[in-house]
C-alpha positions as a Markdown table, in Angstrom:
| # | Residue | x | y | z |
|---|---|---|---|---|
| 1 | Met | 0.0 | 0.0 | 0.0 |
| 2 | Ile | 1.1 | 3.6 | -0.6 |
| 3 | Val | 0.7 | 5.6 | 2.5 |
| 4 | Gly | 0.7 | 9.4 | 2.4 |
| 5 | Ile | 1.7 | 11.6 | 5.4 |
| 6 | Leu | 0.2 | 15.1 | 5.0 |
| 7 | Lys | 1.4 | 18.4 | 6.4 |
| 8 | Glu | -1.0 | 19.9 | 8.9 |
| 9 | Ile | -2.6 | 23.1 | 7.7 |
| 10 | Lys | -4.8 | 24.0 | 10.7 |
| 11 | Ala | -3.8 | 27.2 | 12.3 |
| 12 | Glu | -0.8 | 26.8 | 14.6 |
| 13 | Glu | -0.8 | 23.1 | 14.2 |
| 14 | Asn | 2.8 | 21.8 | 14.4 |
| 15 | Arg | 2.2 | 18.1 | 14.9 |
| 16 | Val | 2.7 | 15.4 | 12.3 |
| 17 | Cys | 0.9 | 12.1 | 12.1 |
| 18 | Met | 4.0 | 9.9 | 11.9 |
| 19 | Thr | 7.6 | 10.1 | 13.1 |
| 20 | Pro | 10.6 | 8.9 | 11.0 |
| 21 | Ala | 10.6 | 5.8 | 13.3 |
| 22 | Gly | 7.1 | 5.1 | 12.3 |
| 23 | Val | 8.0 | 5.4 | 8.6 |
| 24 | Glu | 10.8 | 2.8 | 9.2 |
| 25 | Val | 8.2 | 0.4 | 10.6 |
| 26 | Met | 5.8 | 1.0 | 7.8 |
| 27 | Thr | 8.4 | 0.4 | 5.1 |
| 28 | Ala | 9.7 | -2.7 | 6.9 |
| 29 | Asn | 6.2 | -4.1 | 6.4 |
| 30 | Gly | 6.5 | -3.6 | 2.6 |
| 31 | His | 4.6 | -0.3 | 2.2 |
| 32 | Ser | 5.7 | 2.9 | 0.4 |
| 33 | Val | 5.5 | 6.1 | 2.4 |
| 34 | Leu | 5.1 | 9.5 | 0.9 |
| 35 | Val | 5.8 | 12.5 | 3.2 |
| 36 | Glu | 4.7 | 16.0 | 2.3 |
| 37 | Lys | 7.7 | 18.4 | 2.3 |
| 38 | Asp | 8.5 | 20.0 | 5.6 |
| 39 | Ser | 5.6 | 18.3 | 7.4 |
| 40 | Gly | 7.7 | 17.2 | 10.4 |
| 41 | Asn | 9.6 | 20.5 | 10.9 |
| 42 | Gly | 7.3 | 21.7 | 13.7 |
| 43 | Ser | 7.9 | 18.5 | 15.6 |
| 44 | Gly | 11.7 | 18.5 | 15.1 |
| 45 | Phe | 11.8 | 16.0 | 12.3 |
| 46 | Asp | 13.3 | 17.3 | 9.0 |
| 47 | Asp | 12.9 | 15.8 | 5.6 |
| 48 | Ala | 16.4 | 14.2 | 5.7 |
| 49 | Met | 15.3 | 12.1 | 8.7 |
| 50 | Tyr | 12.2 | 10.9 | 6.8 |
| 51 | Thr | 14.3 | 10.1 | 3.7 |
| 52 | Lys | 16.8 | 8.1 | 5.8 |
| 53 | Ala | 13.9 | 6.1 | 7.2 |
| 54 | Gly | 12.8 | 5.2 | 3.7 |
| 55 | Ala | 10.2 | 7.8 | 2.8 |
| 56 | Glu | 9.8 | 9.7 | -0.4 |
| 57 | Ile | 9.4 | 13.5 | 0.0 |
| 58 | Val | 6.6 | 15.0 | -2.0 |
| 59 | Asp | 6.1 | 18.7 | -2.7 |
| 60 | Thr | 2.3 | 19.1 | -2.6 |
| 61 | Pro | -0.7 | 17.7 | -0.8 |
| 62 | Lys | -2.4 | 17.1 | -4.2 |
| 63 | Ala | 0.4 | 14.8 | -5.2 |
| 64 | Ile | 0.0 | 12.9 | -1.8 |
| 65 | Phe | -3.8 | 12.5 | -2.4 |
| 66 | Asp | -3.3 | 11.5 | -6.1 |
| 67 | Arg | -0.8 | 8.8 | -5.4 |
| 68 | Ser | -1.8 | 7.4 | -1.9 |
| 69 | Asp | -4.0 | 4.5 | -1.1 |
| 70 | Met | -4.3 | 5.7 | 2.5 |
| 71 | Val | -3.7 | 9.3 | 3.6 |
| 72 | Met | -3.0 | 10.1 | 7.3 |
| 73 | His | -3.4 | 13.4 | 9.1 |
| 74 | Val | -3.5 | 14.6 | 12.7 |
| 75 | Lys | -6.4 | 17.0 | 12.4 |
| 76 | Glu | -9.5 | 16.7 | 10.2 |
| 77 | Pro | -9.4 | 17.6 | 6.5 |
| 78 | Leu | -10.0 | 21.3 | 5.9 |
| 79 | Pro | -12.1 | 22.7 | 3.0 |
| 80 | Ser | -9.1 | 23.1 | 0.7 |
| 81 | Glu | -8.6 | 19.3 | 0.9 |
| 82 | Tyr | -12.2 | 18.2 | 0.4 |
| 83 | Glu | -12.0 | 17.9 | -3.4 |
| 84 | Leu | -8.6 | 16.1 | -3.3 |
| 85 | Ile | -10.0 | 13.1 | -1.4 |
| 86 | Arg | -10.7 | 10.2 | -3.9 |
| 87 | Glu | -13.4 | 7.6 | -4.0 |
| 88 | Gly | -12.2 | 4.4 | -2.2 |
| 89 | Gln | -9.2 | 6.2 | -0.6 |
| 90 | Ile | -8.6 | 5.5 | 3.1 |
| 91 | Val | -8.6 | 8.7 | 5.2 |
| 92 | Phe | -7.2 | 7.8 | 8.7 |
| 93 | Thr | -7.1 | 10.8 | 11.1 |
| 94 | Tyr | -9.0 | 12.5 | 13.9 |
| 95 | Leu | -12.4 | 13.5 | 12.4 |
| 96 | His | -14.8 | 14.6 | 15.2 |
| 97 | Leu | -17.6 | 14.6 | 12.7 |
| 98 | Ala | -20.5 | 15.0 | 15.2 |
| 99 | Ala | -19.4 | 18.7 | 15.5 |
| 100 | Ala | -18.6 | 19.2 | 11.8 |
| 101 | Glu | -21.6 | 18.9 | 9.4 |
| 102 | Ala | -19.8 | 20.5 | 6.4 |
| 103 | Leu | -16.9 | 18.0 | 6.7 |
| 104 | Thr | -19.4 | 15.1 | 7.2 |
| 105 | Gln | -21.2 | 16.0 | 4.0 |
| 106 | Ala | -17.8 | 16.4 | 2.1 |
| 107 | Leu | -16.7 | 13.0 | 3.2 |
| 108 | Ile | -20.1 | 11.5 | 2.2 |
| 109 | Lys | -19.7 | 13.1 | -1.2 |
| 110 | Ser | -16.1 | 11.8 | -1.6 |
| 111 | Lys | -17.1 | 8.1 | -1.2 |
| 112 | Ala | -13.8 | 7.6 | 0.7 |
| 113 | Ile | -13.2 | 5.2 | 3.5 |
| 114 | Cys | -13.0 | 7.5 | 6.6 |
| 115 | Ile | -11.6 | 6.0 | 9.8 |
| 116 | Ala | -11.6 | 8.2 | 12.8 |
| 117 | Tyr | -8.8 | 7.9 | 15.4 |
| 118 | Glu | -11.2 | 9.0 | 18.2 |
| 119 | Thr | -13.8 | 6.2 | 17.8 |
| 120 | Ile | -11.4 | 3.2 | 17.6 |
| 121 | Gln | -12.3 | 1.4 | 20.8 |
| 122 | Lys | -10.9 | -1.5 | 22.8 |
| 123 | Pro | -13.2 | -4.1 | 24.4 |
| 124 | Asp | -12.8 | -2.4 | 27.8 |
| 125 | Arg | -14.3 | 0.8 | 26.0 |
| 126 | Ser | -11.0 | 2.7 | 26.3 |
| 127 | Leu | -10.1 | 4.9 | 23.3 |
| 128 | Pro | -6.4 | 4.0 | 22.5 |
| 129 | Leu | -5.9 | 6.7 | 19.9 |
| 130 | Leu | -7.6 | 9.5 | 21.8 |
| 131 | Thr | -5.8 | 8.6 | 25.1 |
| 132 | Pro | -2.4 | 10.0 | 24.4 |
| 133 | Met | -3.7 | 13.4 | 23.2 |
| 134 | Ser | -6.2 | 13.4 | 26.1 |
| 135 | Glu | -3.3 | 12.9 | 28.5 |
| 136 | Val | -1.5 | 15.9 | 26.9 |
| 137 | Ala | -4.6 | 18.1 | 26.8 |
| 138 | Gly | -5.6 | 17.3 | 30.4 |
| 139 | Arg | -2.1 | 18.2 | 31.7 |
| 140 | Met | -2.0 | 21.4 | 29.5 |
| 141 | Ala | -5.5 | 22.4 | 30.7 |
| 142 | Ile | -4.0 | 23.2 | 34.2 |
| 143 | Gln | -1.0 | 25.0 | 32.8 |
| 144 | Gln | -3.2 | 27.2 | 30.7 |
| 145 | Gly | -5.7 | 27.7 | 33.6 |
| 146 | Ala | -2.9 | 28.7 | 35.9 |
| 147 | Lys | -1.5 | 31.1 | 33.4 |
| 148 | Tyr | -4.8 | 32.9 | 32.6 |
| 149 | Leu | -5.5 | 33.3 | 36.3 |
| 150 | Glu | -2.6 | 35.8 | 36.3 |
| 151 | Met | -4.0 | 39.4 | 36.3 |
| 152 | Ala | -1.8 | 40.4 | 33.4 |
| 153 | Gln | -3.6 | 37.6 | 31.4 |
| 154 | Gly | -7.1 | 38.7 | 32.4 |
| 155 | Gly | -7.5 | 36.5 | 35.5 |
| 156 | His | -8.2 | 37.6 | 39.1 |
| 157 | Gly | -4.6 | 37.1 | 40.3 |
| 158 | Val | -4.7 | 33.8 | 42.1 |
| 159 | Leu | -1.8 | 31.4 | 42.4 |
| 160 | Leu | -3.3 | 27.9 | 42.2 |
| 161 | Gly | -1.0 | 26.4 | 44.8 |
| 162 | Gly | -1.3 | 29.3 | 47.2 |
| 163 | Val | 1.5 | 29.8 | 49.8 |
| 164 | Pro | 1.8 | 29.1 | 53.5 |
| 165 | Gly | -0.8 | 31.1 | 55.2 |
| 166 | Val | -2.9 | 31.7 | 52.1 |
| 167 | Asp | -5.6 | 29.3 | 50.7 |
| 168 | Pro | -4.8 | 27.6 | 47.4 |
| 169 | Gly | -7.0 | 28.0 | 44.4 |
| 170 | Asn | -10.1 | 25.8 | 43.7 |
| 171 | Val | -10.1 | 23.7 | 40.6 |
| 172 | Val | -13.3 | 21.9 | 39.4 |
| 173 | Val | -12.8 | 19.1 | 36.8 |
| 174 | Ile | -16.0 | 17.9 | 35.1 |
| 175 | Gly | -15.4 | 14.3 | 34.0 |
| 176 | Gly | -13.2 | 11.6 | 35.6 |
| 177 | Gly | -11.8 | 10.1 | 32.3 |
| 178 | Val | -8.3 | 10.4 | 30.9 |
| 179 | Val | -8.5 | 14.2 | 30.4 |
| 180 | Gly | -10.0 | 14.8 | 33.8 |
| 181 | Val | -7.6 | 12.6 | 35.7 |
| 182 | Asn | -4.5 | 14.1 | 34.0 |
| 183 | Ala | -5.8 | 17.6 | 34.7 |
| 184 | Ala | -6.5 | 16.7 | 38.3 |
| 185 | Lys | -3.0 | 15.2 | 38.8 |
| 186 | Met | -1.4 | 18.4 | 37.6 |
| 187 | Ala | -3.6 | 20.6 | 39.7 |
| 188 | Cys | -3.1 | 18.5 | 42.8 |
| 189 | Gly | 0.7 | 18.6 | 42.1 |
| 190 | Leu | 0.6 | 22.4 | 42.2 |
| 191 | Gly | -1.2 | 22.2 | 45.5 |
| 192 | Ala | -4.7 | 23.3 | 44.5 |
| 193 | Lys | -7.9 | 22.1 | 46.1 |
| 194 | Val | -9.3 | 19.9 | 43.3 |
| 195 | Tyr | -12.8 | 18.5 | 42.8 |
| 196 | Ile | -13.5 | 15.8 | 40.2 |
| 197 | Leu | -17.1 | 15.3 | 39.1 |
| 198 | Asp | -18.3 | 12.1 | 37.5 |
| 199 | Met | -21.5 | 10.0 | 37.2 |
| 200 | Asn | -19.8 | 6.6 | 37.4 |
| 201 | Leu | -19.6 | 5.5 | 41.0 |
| 202 | Asp | -17.2 | 2.7 | 40.3 |
| 203 | Arg | -14.9 | 5.3 | 38.7 |
| 204 | Leu | -15.2 | 7.6 | 41.7 |
| 205 | Arg | -14.4 | 4.7 | 44.0 |
| 206 | Tyr | -11.3 | 3.9 | 42.0 |
| 207 | Leu | -10.1 | 7.5 | 41.9 |
| 208 | Ser | -10.7 | 7.9 | 45.6 |
| 209 | Asp | -8.1 | 5.2 | 46.2 |
| 210 | Val | -5.4 | 6.6 | 43.8 |
| 211 | Met | -5.7 | 10.4 | 43.8 |
| 212 | Pro | -3.9 | 12.6 | 46.4 |
| 213 | Ala | -5.6 | 13.8 | 49.6 |
| 214 | Asn | -6.2 | 17.3 | 48.1 |
| 215 | Cys | -8.5 | 15.7 | 45.4 |
| 216 | Phe | -12.2 | 15.3 | 46.3 |
| 217 | Leu | -14.4 | 13.0 | 44.3 |
| 218 | Leu | -18.1 | 14.0 | 43.9 |
| 219 | Tyr | -21.0 | 12.5 | 42.1 |
| 220 | Ser | -21.9 | 14.9 | 39.2 |
| 221 | Ser | -25.3 | 16.6 | 39.2 |
| 222 | Pro | -26.5 | 20.0 | 38.0 |
| 223 | Ala | -27.0 | 21.1 | 41.6 |
| 224 | Thr | -23.5 | 20.1 | 42.7 |
| 225 | Leu | -22.0 | 21.8 | 39.7 |
| 226 | Arg | -24.0 | 25.0 | 40.3 |
| 227 | Glu | -22.6 | 25.2 | 43.9 |
| 228 | Leu | -19.0 | 24.3 | 43.1 |
| 229 | Ile | -18.4 | 26.8 | 40.2 |
| 230 | Lys | -19.4 | 29.7 | 42.5 |
| 231 | Thr | -16.1 | 29.3 | 44.3 |
| 232 | Ala | -14.0 | 27.8 | 41.4 |
| 233 | Asp | -10.9 | 29.6 | 40.1 |
| 234 | Val | -10.5 | 27.2 | 37.2 |
| 235 | Val | -13.1 | 24.9 | 35.7 |
| 236 | Val | -12.0 | 22.2 | 33.3 |
| 237 | Gly | -14.5 | 20.7 | 30.9 |
| 238 | Ala | -13.4 | 17.1 | 30.3 |
| 239 | Val | -16.6 | 15.3 | 29.4 |
| 240 | Leu | -16.6 | 13.0 | 26.4 |
| 241 | Val | -19.4 | 11.0 | 24.8 |
| 242 | Thr | -17.5 | 8.8 | 22.3 |
| 243 | Gly | -18.1 | 10.1 | 18.7 |
| 244 | Ala | -21.0 | 12.3 | 19.8 |
| 245 | Lys | -21.4 | 16.0 | 20.4 |
| 246 | Ala | -20.4 | 17.0 | 24.0 |
| 247 | Pro | -23.2 | 17.8 | 26.4 |
| 248 | Arg | -23.5 | 21.4 | 27.5 |
| 249 | Leu | -23.1 | 21.2 | 31.2 |
| 250 | Val | -22.3 | 24.8 | 32.3 |
| 251 | Thr | -25.1 | 27.2 | 31.3 |
| 252 | Arg | -24.9 | 30.9 | 30.7 |
| 253 | Asp | -26.9 | 31.4 | 34.0 |
| 254 | Met | -24.3 | 29.4 | 35.9 |
| 255 | Leu | -21.5 | 31.5 | 34.4 |
| 256 | Lys | -23.0 | 34.6 | 35.9 |
| 257 | Thr | -22.5 | 33.2 | 39.4 |
| 258 | Met | -18.8 | 32.6 | 38.9 |
| 259 | Lys | -16.1 | 34.9 | 40.3 |
| 260 | Pro | -14.9 | 37.6 | 37.8 |
| 261 | Gly | -11.5 | 36.6 | 36.4 |
| 262 | Ser | -12.0 | 32.9 | 36.9 |
| 263 | Val | -11.1 | 30.6 | 34.0 |
| 264 | Leu | -12.9 | 28.0 | 32.0 |
| 265 | Val | -10.8 | 25.5 | 30.0 |
| 266 | Asp | -13.0 | 23.5 | 27.5 |
| 267 | Val | -11.0 | 20.4 | 26.5 |
| 268 | Ala | -14.2 | 19.1 | 24.8 |
| 269 | Ile | -14.3 | 21.9 | 22.2 |
| 270 | Asp | -13.4 | 19.4 | 19.4 |
| 271 | Gln | -16.7 | 17.8 | 20.0 |
| 272 | Gly | -18.6 | 21.1 | 20.3 |
| 273 | Gly | -17.7 | 22.0 | 23.9 |
| 274 | Cys | -19.4 | 21.4 | 27.2 |
| 275 | Phe | -20.0 | 25.1 | 28.2 |
| 276 | Glu | -22.9 | 26.9 | 26.7 |
| 277 | Thr | -20.7 | 29.9 | 26.0 |
| 278 | Ser | -17.8 | 27.9 | 24.3 |
| 279 | Lys | -16.6 | 28.7 | 20.8 |
| 280 | Ala | -13.4 | 27.3 | 19.3 |
| 281 | Thr | -10.3 | 29.4 | 19.5 |
| 282 | Thr | -6.7 | 29.1 | 18.3 |
| 283 | His | -3.2 | 29.2 | 19.9 |
| 284 | Gly | -2.7 | 32.6 | 18.3 |
| 285 | Asp | -5.9 | 34.0 | 19.8 |
| 286 | Pro | -6.7 | 31.5 | 22.6 |
| 287 | Ile | -9.1 | 33.3 | 25.0 |
| 288 | Tyr | -12.2 | 35.5 | 25.2 |
| 289 | Val | -14.2 | 36.8 | 28.1 |
| 290 | Val | -17.9 | 36.3 | 28.7 |
| 291 | Asp | -19.6 | 37.8 | 31.8 |
| 292 | Gly | -16.1 | 38.4 | 33.3 |
| 293 | Val | -15.0 | 34.8 | 33.0 |
| 294 | Val | -12.0 | 33.9 | 30.8 |
| 295 | His | -12.7 | 31.2 | 28.3 |
| 296 | Tyr | -9.8 | 29.1 | 26.9 |
| 297 | Cys | -11.2 | 26.9 | 24.1 |
| 298 | Val | -8.3 | 26.0 | 21.8 |
| 299 | Ala | -9.4 | 23.2 | 19.5 |
| 300 | Asn | -6.0 | 21.6 | 19.1 |
| 301 | Met | -4.4 | 22.0 | 22.5 |
| 302 | Pro | -1.7 | 19.3 | 22.0 |
| 303 | Gly | -0.5 | 21.2 | 18.9 |
| 304 | Ala | 1.3 | 23.6 | 21.3 |
| 305 | Val | 3.7 | 20.9 | 22.4 |
| 306 | Pro | 4.2 | 19.1 | 19.1 |
| 307 | Arg | 7.3 | 17.2 | 19.9 |
| 308 | Thr | 5.7 | 15.4 | 22.8 |
| 309 | Ser | 2.4 | 15.0 | 21.1 |
| 310 | Thr | 3.7 | 13.6 | 17.8 |
| 311 | Met | 5.8 | 11.0 | 19.5 |
| 312 | Ala | 2.9 | 10.0 | 21.8 |
| 313 | Leu | 0.4 | 9.9 | 18.9 |
| 314 | Thr | 2.6 | 7.7 | 16.6 |
| 315 | Asn | 3.2 | 5.3 | 19.5 |
| 316 | Ala | -0.6 | 4.8 | 19.6 |
| 317 | Thr | -1.7 | 5.0 | 15.9 |
| 318 | Leu | 1.1 | 3.1 | 14.2 |
| 319 | Pro | 0.0 | -0.5 | 15.1 |
| 320 | Tyr | -3.5 | 0.3 | 13.6 |
| 321 | Ala | -2.0 | 2.0 | 10.5 |
| 322 | Val | 0.2 | -1.0 | 9.9 |
| 323 | Glu | -2.8 | -3.4 | 10.3 |
| 324 | Ile | -4.9 | -1.4 | 7.9 |
| 325 | Ala | -2.1 | -1.2 | 5.4 |
| 326 | Asn | -1.2 | -4.9 | 5.7 |
| 327 | Lys | -4.7 | -6.3 | 5.4 |
| 328 | Gly | -6.7 | -3.6 | 3.6 |
| 329 | Trp | -9.5 | -1.8 | 5.3 |
| 330 | Lys | -12.2 | -4.5 | 4.8 |
| 331 | Ala | -10.1 | -7.4 | 6.2 |
| 332 | Ala | -8.8 | -5.2 | 9.0 |
| 333 | Met | -12.4 | -4.4 | 10.0 |
| 334 | Gln | -13.5 | -8.0 | 9.6 |
| 335 | Glu | -10.8 | -9.2 | 11.9 |
| 336 | Ser | -10.7 | -6.3 | 14.4 |
| 337 | Asp | -13.7 | -4.9 | 16.1 |
| 338 | Glu | -11.5 | -2.0 | 17.4 |
| 339 | Ile | -10.8 | -0.8 | 13.8 |
| 340 | Lys | -14.4 | -1.5 | 12.8 |
| 341 | Leu | -15.6 | 1.0 | 15.4 |
| 342 | Gly | -13.3 | 3.6 | 13.8 |
| 343 | Ala | -15.4 | 3.5 | 10.6 |
| 344 | Asn | -17.4 | 6.8 | 10.4 |
| 345 | Val | -18.1 | 7.3 | 6.7 |
| 346 | Ile | -17.7 | 4.5 | 4.1 |
| 347 | Asp | -18.4 | 4.8 | 0.4 |
| 348 | Gly | -20.8 | 7.7 | 1.0 |
| 349 | Lys | -22.7 | 6.1 | 3.9 |
| 350 | Val | -22.5 | 7.2 | 7.6 |
| 351 | Thr | -21.4 | 4.2 | 9.6 |
| 352 | Tyr | -21.2 | 5.8 | 13.1 |
| 353 | Lys | -24.6 | 6.1 | 14.7 |
| 354 | Ala | -23.8 | 9.2 | 16.8 |
| 355 | Val | -22.7 | 11.1 | 13.7 |
| 356 | Ala | -25.9 | 10.1 | 11.8 |
| 357 | Glu | -28.0 | 11.2 | 14.8 |
| 358 | Ala | -26.2 | 14.5 | 15.1 |
| 359 | Phe | -27.3 | 15.6 | 11.6 |
| 360 | Gly | -30.4 | 13.5 | 11.0 |
| 361 | Leu | -28.6 | 11.4 | 8.4 |
| 362 | Glu | -29.3 | 7.8 | 7.4 |
| 363 | Tyr | -27.2 | 5.3 | 9.3 |
| 364 | Ala | -25.7 | 2.2 | 7.8 |
| 365 | Thr | -24.0 | -0.6 | 9.8 |
| 366 | Val | -20.4 | -1.2 | 9.0 |
| 367 | Asp | -21.1 | -5.0 | 8.6 |
| 368 | Ser | -23.5 | -4.3 | 5.7 |
| 369 | Leu | -20.6 | -2.8 | 3.8 |
| 370 | Leu | -17.9 | -5.4 | 4.5 |
C-alpha cells in the first residue's frame, strides 16, 4: 500500500501524524510512504530524517492525495482538501464529525473510507488513539488555567497552589476520564484544592483510592456543579461521549454566578464544547471573556507541544495503521472490532450512529458494507 503523510494546515498546528521511526516500521512491512515536504519540521523531524527512514518526500498535498491508497493526518481535513479526497481512498485521522456537518457532507460526497482515530475502541471501552492526546490536553489544561488566572492575562490574580498562610485555588474538573484525571493530577501537584465530578460511581471509588488527599471525588449533578463553580478559580470541561457531540453542562446562567476573572478551559471543544458559551479558539488567539469569565477553548491544544504530542500519537496510531495497510480496510475491520468502530463514513454512507443522529442522516451498519 502507498501511505501518504500530510502536512498539517490547521492554524498553529505543528504536529505530524508519523515520526521517522514510524515510517521505518511501515516500510519494513513492505509499504511505500510519501511524506509531504516540511511536514515534520514543527515536531523536530526534518525531511532528511524521513528520507533516511525510507520515505519519499513529495512537494504538494495534491500529489499525496493523487498517489496514496491511504492518507494520514492529525487533524480533520479542511475545505481546501475536500476535493482532493478520492473515492475508495482511506482517510485515517481525527475527524470529530459530530461537531462538523460540512466535513461530514464532504466525506459522504467523496465516497472515501473514513476511519476516525477517536472512535477506535478497545473491548474495555477505552479509546487508545484518543488517550495520548487526552493525556497531553488534560495536563495542558491546568498549565493554561494557571497562566490565565494571572492578572496580566485577564484573570483575578490567584496562584493555584497558594503559599503558606494563604488558601490555594479551587479547581473543578468535570469528568473523571483520561483528560479529567490528568488535569486533576497536575492541579493536585501544584497544591490546588481539586474536585473531580463524574457520574460513574465505580470510577469515583477507584479514583478515591489513587488520587492525592487534596483531590475530592463528587457525584456529578447540576445542583453540585452549580454550587462548586461559584467558588471555582479554574473549571476544566473534560466530558466525552464517544463520537458524539459533547453535552453542554455549564449554562450561561451558571456563568453569571462565577467569580470575575476565573477561567474556563474547555477540552471538549473538538466535540462542540461542554460550556454553553464555548466557541473554538486558536493558539494565536486563545481566549475571550464572557460575563467576566475567561474562556480558553483551543481546539487543538496538544499542537502547542508538538514534539511530545507527535511521538505519543505515533506510538498509539502506528499499530493500527500497519494493520490497515497490511490487510486492507475490509479485512482489517472484519478481523478487528476495534478498527471497525473507527469507521465513520464508508463509500458515501454514515457508519457511526452518533454522527448520523447529530445531523439526521441515514445510518448504515459497517457490517452491511464489509
